[in-house]
GROMACS .gro file of C-alpha atoms in nm:
model
  368
    1MET     CA    1   2.979  -3.465  -1.236
    2PHE     CA    2   2.985  -3.472  -1.616
    3ILE     CA    3   3.361  -3.543  -1.603
    4LEU     CA    4   3.299  -3.842  -1.374
    5PHE     CA    5   3.032  -3.969  -1.612
    6PHE     CA    6   3.274  -3.940  -1.909
    7ILE     CA    7   3.550  -4.125  -1.722
    8SER     CA    8   3.302  -4.398  -1.626
    9LEU     CA    9   3.239  -4.471  -1.992
   10LYS     CA   10   3.613  -4.549  -2.025
   11MET     CA   11   3.648  -4.759  -1.711
   12GLY     CA   12   3.360  -5.008  -1.733
   13ASP     CA   13   3.026  -5.089  -1.580
   14GLY     CA   14   3.145  -5.107  -1.215
   15PHE     CA   15   3.277  -4.756  -1.212
   16HIS     CA   16   2.975  -4.646  -1.417
   17ARG     CA   17   2.740  -4.768  -1.142
   18PHE     CA   18   2.953  -4.602  -0.876
   19CYS     CA   19   2.929  -4.268  -1.055
   20TRP     CA   20   2.553  -4.288  -1.098
   21ILE     CA   21   2.512  -4.372  -0.727
   22SER     CA   22   2.731  -4.073  -0.644
   23PHE     CA   23   2.529  -3.856  -0.879
   24SER     CA   24   2.202  -3.970  -0.712
   25TRP     CA   25   2.328  -3.884  -0.365
   26ILE     CA   26   2.451  -3.545  -0.477
   27MET     CA   27   2.111  -3.473  -0.634
   28ILE     CA   28   1.933  -3.574  -0.311
   29LEU     CA   29   2.160  -3.342  -0.114
   30CYS     CA   30   2.093  -3.061  -0.360
   31ILE     CA   31   1.715  -3.109  -0.341
   32HIS     CA   32   1.739  -3.116   0.038
   33GLN     CA   33   1.938  -2.794   0.031
   34VAL     CA   34   1.674  -2.633  -0.194
   35ARG     CA   35   1.404  -2.726   0.057
   36LEU     CA   36   1.608  -2.586   0.340
   37SER     CA   37   1.656  -2.265   0.151
   38GLU     CA   38   1.285  -2.197   0.092
   39PRO     CA   39   1.181  -1.849   0.209
   40GLN     CA   40   1.193  -1.836   0.587
   41LEU     CA   41   1.076  -1.590   0.849
   42ASP     CA   42   1.295  -1.286   0.803
   43GLY     CA   43   1.102  -1.013   0.981
   44SER     CA   44   0.912  -0.903   0.669
   45CYS     CA   45   0.672  -1.189   0.605
   46ASP     CA   46   0.304  -1.128   0.541
   47PHE     CA   47   0.137  -1.436   0.684
   48PHE     CA   48  -0.198  -1.336   0.533
   49ARG     CA   49  -0.103  -1.340   0.163
   50GLY     CA   50  -0.077  -1.681   0.005
   51SER     CA   51  -0.281  -1.978  -0.115
   52TRP     CA   52  -0.442  -2.297   0.006
   53VAL     CA   53  -0.251  -2.615  -0.076
   54PHE     CA   54  -0.351  -2.977  -0.038
   55ASP     CA   55  -0.177  -3.147   0.255
   56GLU     CA   56  -0.243  -3.511   0.337
   57SER     CA   57  -0.123  -3.459   0.696
   58TYR     CA   58  -0.426  -3.240   0.770
   59PRO     CA   59  -0.652  -3.192   0.963
   60LEU     CA   60  -0.462  -3.107   1.281
   61TYR     CA   61  -0.710  -3.304   1.495
   62ASN     CA   62  -1.011  -3.531   1.469
   63THR     CA   63  -1.332  -3.383   1.607
   64SER     CA   64  -1.447  -3.729   1.720
   65ALA     CA   65  -1.166  -3.706   1.979
   66CYS     CA   66  -1.277  -3.360   2.099
   67PRO     CA   67  -1.551  -3.449   2.349
   68PHE     CA   68  -1.671  -3.093   2.410
   69ILE     CA   69  -1.709  -2.970   2.051
   70GLU     CA   70  -2.020  -2.767   1.971
   71LYS     CA   71  -2.265  -2.982   1.775
   72GLU     CA   72  -2.327  -2.725   1.501
   73PHE     CA   73  -1.956  -2.708   1.408
   74ASP     CA   74  -1.899  -3.085   1.383
   75CYS     CA   75  -1.989  -3.124   1.017
   76GLN     CA   76  -1.867  -3.483   0.986
   77ALA     CA   77  -2.082  -3.596   1.278
   78ASN     CA   78  -2.375  -3.414   1.119
   79GLY     CA   79  -2.345  -3.617   0.800
   80ARG     CA   80  -2.125  -3.416   0.567
   81PRO     CA   81  -2.017  -3.680   0.311
   82ASP     CA   82  -1.701  -3.519   0.170
   83LYS     CA   83  -1.368  -3.482   0.352
   84LEU     CA   84  -1.147  -3.298   0.103
   85TYR     CA   85  -1.217  -2.964   0.278
   86LEU     CA   86  -1.024  -3.099   0.578
   87LYS     CA   87  -0.704  -3.141   0.377
   88TYR     CA   88  -0.603  -2.785   0.297
   89ARG     CA   89  -0.317  -2.592   0.454
   90TRP     CA   90  -0.258  -2.218   0.427
   91LYS     CA   91   0.077  -2.139   0.264
   92PRO     CA   92   0.203  -1.778   0.274
   93THR     CA   93   0.364  -1.659  -0.048
   94ASP     CA   94   0.696  -1.535   0.089
   95CYS     CA   95   0.772  -1.750   0.392
   96MET     CA   96   0.702  -2.070   0.579
   97LEU     CA   97   0.418  -2.073   0.831
   98PRO     CA   98   0.527  -2.277   1.133
   99ARG     CA   99   0.314  -2.584   1.191
  100PHE     CA  100   0.095  -2.557   1.498
  101ASN     CA  101   0.257  -2.718   1.802
  102GLY     CA  102   0.010  -2.739   2.089
  103ARG     CA  103   0.263  -2.850   2.350
  104ASP     CA  104   0.493  -2.564   2.257
  105LEU     CA  105   0.208  -2.314   2.281
  106LEU     CA  106   0.106  -2.450   2.621
  107ARG     CA  107   0.462  -2.407   2.748
  108LYS     CA  108   0.469  -2.047   2.627
  109LEU     CA  109   0.129  -1.973   2.781
  110LYS     CA  110   0.195  -2.145   3.113
  111GLY     CA  111   0.023  -1.956   3.393
  112LYS     CA  112  -0.161  -1.725   3.153
  113LYS     CA  113  -0.527  -1.645   3.089
  114LEU     CA  114  -0.666  -1.580   2.741
  115LEU     CA  115  -1.002  -1.417   2.673
  116PHE     CA  116  -1.190  -1.420   2.342
  117ILE     CA  117  -1.456  -1.146   2.330
  118GLY     CA  118  -1.707  -1.137   2.050
  119ASP     CA  119  -1.989  -1.312   1.869
  120SER     CA  120  -2.031  -1.669   1.742
  121LEU     CA  121  -1.727  -1.631   1.515
  122SER     CA  122  -1.525  -1.585   1.832
  123LEU     CA  123  -1.694  -1.902   1.959
  124ASN     CA  124  -1.583  -2.073   1.636
  125GLN     CA  125  -1.218  -1.975   1.690
  126TRP     CA  126  -1.221  -2.040   2.066
  127GLN     CA  127  -1.375  -2.384   2.012
  128SER     CA  128  -1.112  -2.461   1.749
  129LEU     CA  129  -0.827  -2.370   1.983
  130THR     CA  130  -0.967  -2.579   2.268
  131CYS     CA  131  -0.980  -2.884   2.039
  132MET     CA  132  -0.628  -2.817   1.906
  133LEU     CA  133  -0.481  -2.794   2.255
  134HIS     CA  134  -0.674  -3.097   2.381
  135ALA     CA  135  -0.544  -3.297   2.082
  136ALA     CA  136  -0.186  -3.199   2.175
  137VAL     CA  137  -0.221  -3.331   2.533
  138PRO     CA  138  -0.513  -3.576   2.518
  139GLN     CA  139  -0.426  -3.742   2.850
  140SER     CA  140  -0.423  -3.415   3.047
  141ASN     CA  141  -0.714  -3.323   3.267
  142TYR     CA  142  -0.932  -3.040   3.144
  143ILE     CA  143  -1.217  -2.837   3.285
  144ILE     CA  144  -1.484  -2.682   3.066
  145ASN     CA  145  -1.794  -2.498   3.179
  146ARG     CA  146  -2.024  -2.211   3.094
  147LYS     CA  147  -2.178  -1.960   3.331
  148GLY     CA  148  -2.398  -1.702   3.166
  149ASP     CA  149  -2.212  -1.550   2.873
  150LEU     CA  150  -1.869  -1.671   2.993
  151SER     CA  151  -1.729  -2.007   2.885
  152THR     CA  152  -1.406  -2.141   3.037
  153PHE     CA  153  -1.170  -2.412   2.918
  154SER     CA  154  -0.867  -2.480   3.134
  155LEU     CA  155  -0.578  -2.726   3.145
  156PRO     CA  156  -0.472  -2.730   3.514
  157ASP     CA  157  -0.152  -2.925   3.443
  158TYR     CA  158  -0.029  -2.632   3.233
  159GLY     CA  159  -0.193  -2.347   3.423
  160VAL     CA  160  -0.357  -2.226   3.103
  161SER     CA  161  -0.713  -2.093   3.079
  162LEU     CA  162  -0.903  -1.999   2.764
  163MET     CA  163  -1.219  -1.800   2.821
  164LEU     CA  164  -1.489  -1.683   2.583
  165SER     CA  165  -1.713  -1.385   2.659
  166ARG     CA  166  -2.012  -1.374   2.427
  167ASN     CA  167  -2.049  -1.010   2.332
  168ALA     CA  168  -2.163  -0.942   1.976
  169PHE     CA  169  -2.121  -0.564   1.975
  170LEU     CA  170  -1.846  -0.497   2.233
  171VAL     CA  171  -2.033  -0.180   2.332
  172ASP     CA  172  -2.324  -0.203   2.578
  173LEU     CA  173  -2.660  -0.358   2.497
  174VAL     CA  174  -2.894  -0.241   2.774
  175LYS     CA  175  -3.253  -0.337   2.854
  176GLU     CA  176  -3.460  -0.033   2.949
  177LYS     CA  177  -3.832   0.034   2.991
  178ARG     CA  178  -3.857   0.162   2.635
  179GLY     CA  179  -3.682  -0.147   2.499
  180THR     CA  180  -3.333  -0.281   2.439
  181VAL     CA  181  -3.086  -0.006   2.350
  182LEU     CA  182  -2.753  -0.048   2.170
  183LYS     CA  183  -2.537   0.225   2.323
  184LEU     CA  184  -2.257   0.316   2.085
  185ASP     CA  185  -2.083   0.544   2.334
  186SER     CA  186  -2.099   0.315   2.637
  187ILE     CA  187  -1.876   0.021   2.726
  188GLU     CA  188  -1.940  -0.054   3.092
  189ASN     CA  189  -1.904  -0.426   3.026
  190GLY     CA  190  -1.534  -0.362   2.960
  191LYS     CA  191  -1.464  -0.403   3.330
  192LEU     CA  192  -1.499  -0.778   3.273
  193TRP     CA  193  -1.201  -0.777   3.035
  194LYS     CA  194  -0.939  -0.673   3.287
  195GLY     CA  195  -0.679  -0.905   3.436
  196TYR     CA  196  -0.608  -1.117   3.128
  197ASP     CA  197  -0.275  -1.179   2.956
  198LEU     CA  198  -0.419  -1.202   2.606
  199LEU     CA  199  -0.735  -1.039   2.469
  200ILE     CA  200  -0.877  -1.138   2.128
  201PHE     CA  201  -1.168  -0.918   2.020
  202ASN     CA  202  -1.417  -0.960   1.738
  203SER     CA  203  -1.732  -0.788   1.617
  204TRP     CA  204  -1.933  -0.730   1.297
  205HIS     CA  205  -2.149  -1.039   1.233
  206TRP     CA  206  -2.457  -0.898   1.412
  207TRP     CA  207  -2.436  -0.533   1.309
  208ASN     CA  208  -2.634  -0.586   0.987
  209HIS     CA  209  -2.910  -0.807   1.126
  210LYS     CA  210  -3.260  -0.666   1.089
  211GLY     CA  211  -3.613  -0.774   1.169
  212ARG     CA  212  -3.651  -1.062   1.412
  213LYS     CA  213  -3.275  -1.122   1.420
  214GLN     CA  214  -3.204  -0.767   1.538
  215PRO     CA  215  -3.138  -0.789   1.914
  216TRP     CA  216  -3.203  -0.421   1.990
  217ASP     CA  217  -3.496  -0.182   1.956
  218PHE     CA  218  -3.307   0.149   1.956
  219ILE     CA  219  -2.958   0.285   1.894
  220GLU     CA  220  -2.815   0.554   2.118
  221SER     CA  221  -2.556   0.760   1.933
  222LYS     CA  222  -2.389   1.075   2.066
  223GLY     CA  223  -2.658   1.126   2.324
  224LYS     CA  224  -2.947   1.081   2.082
  225VAL     CA  225  -3.176   0.777   2.069
  226LYS     CA  226  -3.263   0.660   1.718
  227LYS     CA  227  -3.477   0.385   1.572
  228ASP     CA  228  -3.206   0.302   1.319
  229MET     CA  229  -2.901   0.439   1.138
  230ASP     CA  230  -2.645   0.338   0.876
  231ARG     CA  231  -2.500   0.016   1.014
  232SER     CA  232  -2.144   0.077   0.892
  233VAL     CA  233  -2.149   0.420   1.058
  234ALA     CA  234  -2.283   0.262   1.376
  235PHE     CA  235  -2.014  -0.007   1.366
  236LYS     CA  236  -1.738   0.251   1.327
  237GLU     CA  237  -1.874   0.457   1.616
  238GLY     CA  238  -1.902   0.153   1.841
  239LEU     CA  239  -1.558   0.026   1.747
  240THR     CA  240  -1.412   0.370   1.817
  241THR     CA  241  -1.562   0.355   2.167
  242TRP     CA  242  -1.398   0.014   2.210
  243SER     CA  243  -1.063   0.151   2.090
  244LYS     CA  244  -1.076   0.430   2.348
  245TRP     CA  245  -1.145   0.174   2.620
  246VAL     CA  246  -0.841  -0.031   2.512
  247ASP     CA  247  -0.618   0.278   2.500
  248SER     CA  248  -0.729   0.381   2.849
  249ASN     CA  249  -0.740   0.043   3.024
  250VAL     CA  250  -0.491  -0.201   2.875
  251ASN     CA  251  -0.139  -0.221   3.015
  252THR     CA  252   0.064  -0.346   2.721
  253THR     CA  253   0.349  -0.462   2.946
  254THR     CA  254   0.120  -0.733   3.084
  255THR     CA  255  -0.151  -0.776   2.819
  256GLN     CA  256  -0.134  -0.837   2.445
  257VAL     CA  257  -0.433  -0.739   2.231
  258PHE     CA  258  -0.553  -0.896   1.906
  259PHE     CA  259  -0.850  -0.823   1.684
  260GLN     CA  260  -0.993  -1.120   1.496
  261GLY     CA  261  -1.046  -0.996   1.142
  262ILE     CA  262  -1.379  -0.996   0.961
  263SER     CA  263  -1.495  -1.346   0.874
  264PRO     CA  264  -1.663  -1.359   0.529
  265THR     CA  265  -1.983  -1.538   0.428
  266HIS     CA  266  -2.057  -1.735   0.111
  267PHE     CA  267  -2.421  -1.686   0.019
  268ASN     CA  268  -2.359  -1.540  -0.329
  269GLY     CA  269  -2.191  -1.757  -0.593
  270LYS     CA  270  -2.107  -1.452  -0.807
  271GLU     CA  271  -1.822  -1.388  -0.566
  272TRP     CA  272  -1.636  -1.697  -0.687
  273ASP     CA  273  -1.741  -1.695  -1.050
  274GLY     CA  274  -2.049  -1.908  -0.994
  275ALA     CA  275  -2.421  -1.850  -1.030
  276LYS     CA  276  -2.571  -1.576  -0.814
  277SER     CA  277  -2.807  -1.832  -0.664
  278ALA     CA  278  -2.519  -2.058  -0.558
  279THR     CA  279  -2.424  -2.077  -0.192
  280CYS     CA  280  -2.174  -2.276   0.011
  281ILE     CA  281  -2.394  -2.588  -0.022
  282GLY     CA  282  -2.210  -2.858  -0.215
  283GLN     CA  283  -1.880  -2.667  -0.233
  284THR     CA  284  -1.590  -2.908  -0.185
  285LYS     CA  285  -1.279  -2.712  -0.286
  286PRO     CA  286  -1.137  -2.365  -0.217
  287ALA     CA  287  -1.160  -2.092  -0.476
  288THR     CA  288  -0.843  -1.950  -0.623
  289ALA     CA  289  -0.763  -1.583  -0.597
  290SER     CA  290  -0.761  -1.551  -0.977
  291ILE     CA  291  -1.131  -1.641  -1.010
  292TYR     CA  292  -1.261  -1.479  -0.694
  293ALA     CA  293  -1.432  -1.207  -0.896
  294GLY     CA  294  -1.629  -1.065  -0.606
  295GLY     CA  295  -1.342  -1.086  -0.366
  296SER     CA  296  -1.350  -0.729  -0.243
  297PRO     CA  297  -1.357  -0.737   0.137
  298PRO     CA  298  -1.664  -0.638   0.340
  299PRO     CA  299  -1.675  -0.265   0.426
  300ALA     CA  300  -1.610  -0.353   0.789
  301VAL     CA  301  -1.252  -0.450   0.702
  302ALA     CA  302  -1.155  -0.092   0.611
  303ILE     CA  303  -1.329   0.037   0.925
  304VAL     CA  304  -1.139  -0.204   1.149
  305LYS     CA  305  -0.805  -0.113   0.993
  306GLU     CA  306  -0.874   0.261   1.022
  307VAL     CA  307  -0.975   0.236   1.388
  308LEU     CA  308  -0.672   0.021   1.475
  309ARG     CA  309  -0.442   0.260   1.291
  310ASN     CA  310  -0.560   0.551   1.503
  311MET     CA  311  -0.505   0.376   1.837
  312SER     CA  312  -0.213   0.442   2.068
  313THR     CA  313  -0.219   0.080   2.190
  314PRO     CA  314  -0.059  -0.169   1.950
  315VAL     CA  315  -0.332  -0.414   1.848
  316VAL     CA  316  -0.242  -0.707   1.623
  317LEU     CA  317  -0.496  -0.766   1.346
  318LEU     CA  318  -0.553  -1.129   1.254
  319ASP     CA  319  -0.626  -1.033   0.895
  320ILE     CA  320  -0.817  -1.350   0.809
  321THR     CA  321  -1.066  -1.205   0.560
  322GLY     CA  322  -0.885  -1.267   0.232
  323LEU     CA  323  -0.767  -1.619   0.306
  324SER     CA  324  -1.111  -1.714   0.443
  325GLN     CA  325  -1.291  -1.570   0.139
  326LEU     CA  326  -1.131  -1.843  -0.069
  327ARG     CA  327  -1.278  -2.116   0.151
  328LYS     CA  328  -1.630  -2.137   0.011
  329ASP     CA  329  -1.607  -2.508   0.093
  330GLY     CA  330  -1.541  -2.460   0.465
  331HIS     CA  331  -1.889  -2.381   0.600
  332PRO     CA  332  -2.131  -2.622   0.768
  333SER     CA  333  -2.404  -2.538   0.511
  334ILE     CA  334  -2.679  -2.793   0.581
  335TYR     CA  335  -2.461  -3.007   0.810
  336THR     CA  336  -2.521  -2.830   1.140
  337GLY     CA  337  -2.771  -3.070   1.295
  338LEU     CA  338  -3.014  -2.775   1.277
  339LYS     CA  339  -3.248  -2.637   1.013
  340GLY     CA  340  -3.125  -2.393   0.752
  341ASN     CA  341  -2.811  -2.326   0.551
  342ASP     CA  342  -2.513  -2.189   0.744
  343CYS     CA  343  -2.263  -2.018   0.514
  344SER     CA  344  -2.141  -1.788   0.793
  345HIS     CA  345  -1.977  -2.016   1.049
  346TRP     CA  346  -1.711  -2.278   0.982
  347CYS     CA  347  -1.677  -2.653   1.012
  348LEU     CA  348  -1.436  -2.790   1.270
  349ALA     CA  349  -1.184  -2.917   1.200
  350GLY     CA  350  -1.141  -2.647   0.938
  351VAL     CA  351  -1.068  -2.283   0.858
  352PRO     CA  352  -1.061  -2.148   1.219
  353ASP     CA  353  -0.774  -2.390   1.288
  354THR     CA  354  -0.571  -2.181   1.044
  355TRP     CA  355  -0.671  -1.862   1.227
  356ASN     CA  356  -0.526  -2.020   1.541
  357GLN     CA  357  -0.217  -2.140   1.354
  358LEU     CA  358  -0.162  -1.776   1.252
  359LEU     CA  359  -0.215  -1.667   1.613
  360TYR     CA  360   0.041  -1.926   1.722
  361ALA     CA  361   0.289  -1.810   1.456
  362ILE     CA  362   0.261  -1.447   1.567
  363LEU     CA  363   0.293  -1.534   1.936
  364THR     CA  364   0.598  -1.754   1.880
  365THR     CA  365   0.785  -1.558   1.611
  366GLY     CA  366   0.690  -1.200   1.689
  367GLU     CA  367   0.576  -1.152   1.328
  368THR     CA  368   0.274  -0.928   1.276
   0.00000   0.00000   0.00000
């Protein structure tokens, strides 16, 4: 290229222009080649390590076009004035995360039934996925209903059904004469989880609730009824009971199992180098990993990983904790349409869309 430029100086302005045009095209081709050669999926990518980057093409859908969205998740409709939180995309450090393609996912799931089992964070992710799929095929008929603790969203044209079973503890919560008992060694409700092609479990959010928010009066552990016990110990015991149920009842040739990782809260500003009194209210941008001083994961994360590691059934962990910790801006806060400050759940569109994008990437690439 430098030789061409030198010759052009000898041969006049016409040839000079020709060389610069040639140089420009070569540079464009080189830049294009650099983009094509960015790290790709190579069988060793960790989807869960990376950073949030601004992307003008986001969000993946508009909640005003999702007619069945839960009111408390629709932050824009509830008056949230800022929109920057909608414009962030998760970018893994060592590879490219495929962009969510709802039509492609529907083709791959044709004739299949998916079941989310867990608390309101499962509702958050399930609701996100229903809106994402509806946005991909907005003209298709859909059916959505709720009967008791089971919600169903289906797209008959694609033969795809997404169900949500509200079950905060996974193990049994039983009403008896003495009161409501959380039975850490019992999982009779597991019979409702059979016959699905994809199971996505979640639990933790309710294990630490006390006082009026505690939904049980007693805990039954190893045959003994107690008024209370260490909640992390109780969680591990209950999750171990769940793991034994999965190992004994899931046929991995027909059913794939996921565990939705622990979703963090943002009630303490010290975690992101702010004041201790700060919460998610007024947060408009993600934190960066370098300033997330209190970024150690909740103790439940280690418990989940230990239990999964000891299972004979392969369970894919959607390890969303770290990437979600950075999104102090992603909660409804005071924009739920209800009283209070919600720094636990997530606005939609928002962070749970990325959880589903990661689910899509794993299902379509085989990466875990």
